[in-house]
Amino acid sequence: MAVLNEEQQMLKDMAADWARERMPVTALRSLYDHGGGGRADSIGYDPEAWAEMAQMGWTGILAPQDHGGSDFGYLSLGLILEEMGKTLAASPLLSSALVAVSALRMGGDDAQQARWLPGLADGSVIGTLALDEGPHHAPERLALAATPSGDGWTLSGIKRPVQDGMVAHLAIVAAHTSGAPGVRDGITLFLVDTAAPGLTRTPLDQIDARLPATFTFDKVIVSPDAVLGEVGQGADLLDALRDRAAVGIAAEMLGSASQAFDTILDYLRTRVQFGAIIGSFQALQHRAACLFGELQLTRSAVELALVAIDEGDTALPALASLAKATAGDTLHAISSQMVQLHGGIGMTHEHDAGLYLKRARVAEQCYGSTAWHRERWARLNGY
Amino acid sequence: MVESEAIDEQAFRLEARAWLKANFPPSLAHVPGLIFQGDRHTAEANADYQLWRQRMADKGWGVPNWASRYGGADLTSLHGKIIGEELTAIGGFNPIRSYGTMMLGPTLLEYGNEAQKLEHLPFIASHERRWCQGFSEPGAGSDLASLQTRCTDMGDHWLVNGQKIWTSGADQADWCFAIVRTDTSRKQGGISFLLIDMASEGIEARPIVLISGSTHFCEVFFNDVKVPKGNLVGQVNQGWTIAKRLLQFERNSLSEVKADITPLSPLAHEYLGTDALGRIDSPDLRARMVHNAMRHEAYMATVHRFAQEAKNGGPSNGVSTLKNLWSGIIQERSELLVELMGANGLGWAGDAYGEAEREAARALLHSKAFSIYGGSFEVQNNITAKHTLGLPG
């Protein structure tokens, strides 16, 4: 555990209590039940719970105080995301309170901040990043085109998957205003109202019961004041944004992995076979001891990256990739072992193990897979 | 309060920097301190090393947080950390570091009586007395508490008979801290902790040749060895408790070895070449090197985090976890280093191989010991499972 100040410790305790009482894993089951046919009207999150999160100030943790936020920093928001990860609490907190708010803080001008930040901070507006276009996170290949039209721009192309895309009001859309895919020059970020004419959103029925979307842009017209940062110079801002998003999801993954591990331990301490508690078998003890070690590496890497953001550490790109890749490896292993060590019951829809496994595989792909981040770390370190 | 501490810290840093600059012999810069720690003859033959050792001994900075009457400098561990950092910054090393400072010293501070502390700690603090650790026996490896070396109360002295093995540097040691059996009716409860002068009659230390060619480890035979009554630390039959504490210090020192791990990437480019995109031209090996390097970075962050938590009174039960992570990561790195050198990394001796190449081969062989000594990988996992994770015994 990182060294927390009093406010951070209170925030963490509050988030842990709230997640346990208000958003236990059963809340995810009631949201969307893949084992029981599913709710046709699912929107991937619980608006009443979201309102409570906003009420507690979580949506405004990264927003400046003069725009209705508390400016508590990334470590604080990371603590909450970790607690949400423990119970698989589904909400747009990461997409909106971390990614969208970060985008406006880092790239928004006064007018843009005044227009969007108060709503994002009080939870009445949900924001998200529309970046990926194909099966893999590949920002270097983004192709969505923005062509000049009048004094603004026309966007055409596809974004998929867009996290929390069906409920977002605001999308930060990465497009090429010039230059070809694969070239950093010419990337521009746009603030797009998801109600804009020509933008069609289609839900993606994903294994983890979240509801990302495919965004189809058919000549969507945006005004010049929708440009975040400089025209054609958005690549650096996009990198900084992706680093923060990757660290945010890594914090959530740390929470999921530590809860999955605790659930494994509970089972090892109580399940009896061959007349013995199975946790007394050395093969299982050693597997648990090794997973515990991986969990320690993950906590260290995630906390290091969160603090690096707050302190403006220039090593953030490598540290963000370290955090995401380490969390990816660990959650992958622990979620698989959660099923394995529970045996048959772990394969049933009734047991929570499957829900952790499904969320794990989705989170592993979000904002860059383990492989993508390892490759990036390698490049940054001269391998 | 915080501010004045911060100023004090900065002032001490400058003081340490100036003193080290004035006193650390430049000829020793970037020389690994382990070569002196590991070999008495190398240490005695090097005049600059002896000068450096004496200066640090006089200053008390080899063990800065020990009391000055024991040869320390009455400083805090924060001061010690600063001295260490400033030393690293000039490519220096602590010439006092030894089994004495890492293992026996901290144990004596907790369990020794005043006479024992005064007799031994100053000589540890000056590194004038080399110590070896008489723990393992042929029949007591991972199951250490089954040790059989007998220690009999002869009224005015103890009489020791038996055999120890894997005793590092026993052939060069002045003294030995050993655990011995004082009661055969109980296992853990029949063990005592004894300090034995290696010059005593009846002791023979024989070096063992290892797969790496090293003769660092010895077997030690005790044949009717007389030991003064005052050399028993703590109470009779309390030795297992003391030994477990000492093993914690040992694991701690093993896992905290910073051992400036240089990245493998420059060497890998040199031996394997670079592809058109600037990457090491061996995708599979490159991927494994990157994975290992990232684990090492996360491991170092974990060492740091555990130290922080311990300072803040948090959980510090992670020594076994750290030791296993460390041995696994370093062993893998040793393999990768040889693998990237290819056939050149497989030389035993001769000018056909560079010095670094020969060292890489020896280091790979030596690294296999990391998951055996100081409590094997399996024993550490047993400890983690039972004590940290609360799984049933």
Short mmCIF file of N, CA and C in Angstrom, two decimals, chain A residues 30-31 72 86 106 114 145 147 226 244 318-319 332:
data_model
loop_
_atom_site.label_atom_id
_atom_site.label_comp_id
_atom_site.label_asym_id
_atom_site.label_seq_id
_atom_site.Cartn_x
_atom_site.Cartn_y
_atom_site.Cartn_z
N SER A 30 -27.50 -8.50 -11.63
CA SER A 30 -28.84 -7.97 -11.89
C SER A 30 -28.83 -7.02 -13.09
N LEU A 31 -27.63 -6.51 -13.39
CA LEU A 31 -27.52 -5.57 -14.50
C LEU A 31 -27.72 -6.26 -15.84
N PHE A 72 -8.17 16.08 -6.29
CA PHE A 72 -7.49 15.20 -5.34
C PHE A 72 -6.38 14.37 -5.98
N LYS A 86 -12.67 -4.57 -7.16
CA LYS A 86 -12.84 -5.72 -6.27
C LYS A 86 -14.21 -6.36 -6.43
N MET A 106 -5.90 18.54 -19.68
CA MET A 106 -4.61 18.64 -20.36
C MET A 106 -4.70 19.42 -21.67
N ALA A 114 -14.88 25.22 -19.36
CA ALA A 114 -16.07 25.78 -18.72
C ALA A 114 -17.33 25.06 -19.21
N ALA A 145 -11.12 9.77 -40.61
CA ALA A 145 -10.70 10.98 -41.31
C ALA A 145 -11.56 12.18 -40.94
N THR A 147 -12.21 15.89 -42.49
CA THR A 147 -11.89 16.77 -43.62
C THR A 147 -12.49 18.15 -43.36
N ALA A 226 -14.56 22.61 -31.46
CA ALA A 226 -14.54 21.24 -30.94
C ALA A 226 -13.13 20.66 -30.93
N ARG A 244 -2.65 7.68 -18.97
CA ARG A 244 -3.51 7.83 -17.78
C ARG A 244 -4.62 6.80 -17.79
N ALA A 318 6.85 4.82 -19.67
CA ALA A 318 7.34 3.47 -19.37
C ALA A 318 6.66 2.91 -18.12
N LEU A 319 6.44 3.77 -17.13
CA LEU A 319 5.82 3.28 -15.89
C LEU A 319 4.36 2.89 -16.11
N HIS A 332 -4.64 -12.03 -15.44
CA HIS A 332 -4.84 -13.17 -16.34
C HIS A 332 -4.63 -14.49 -15.56
#
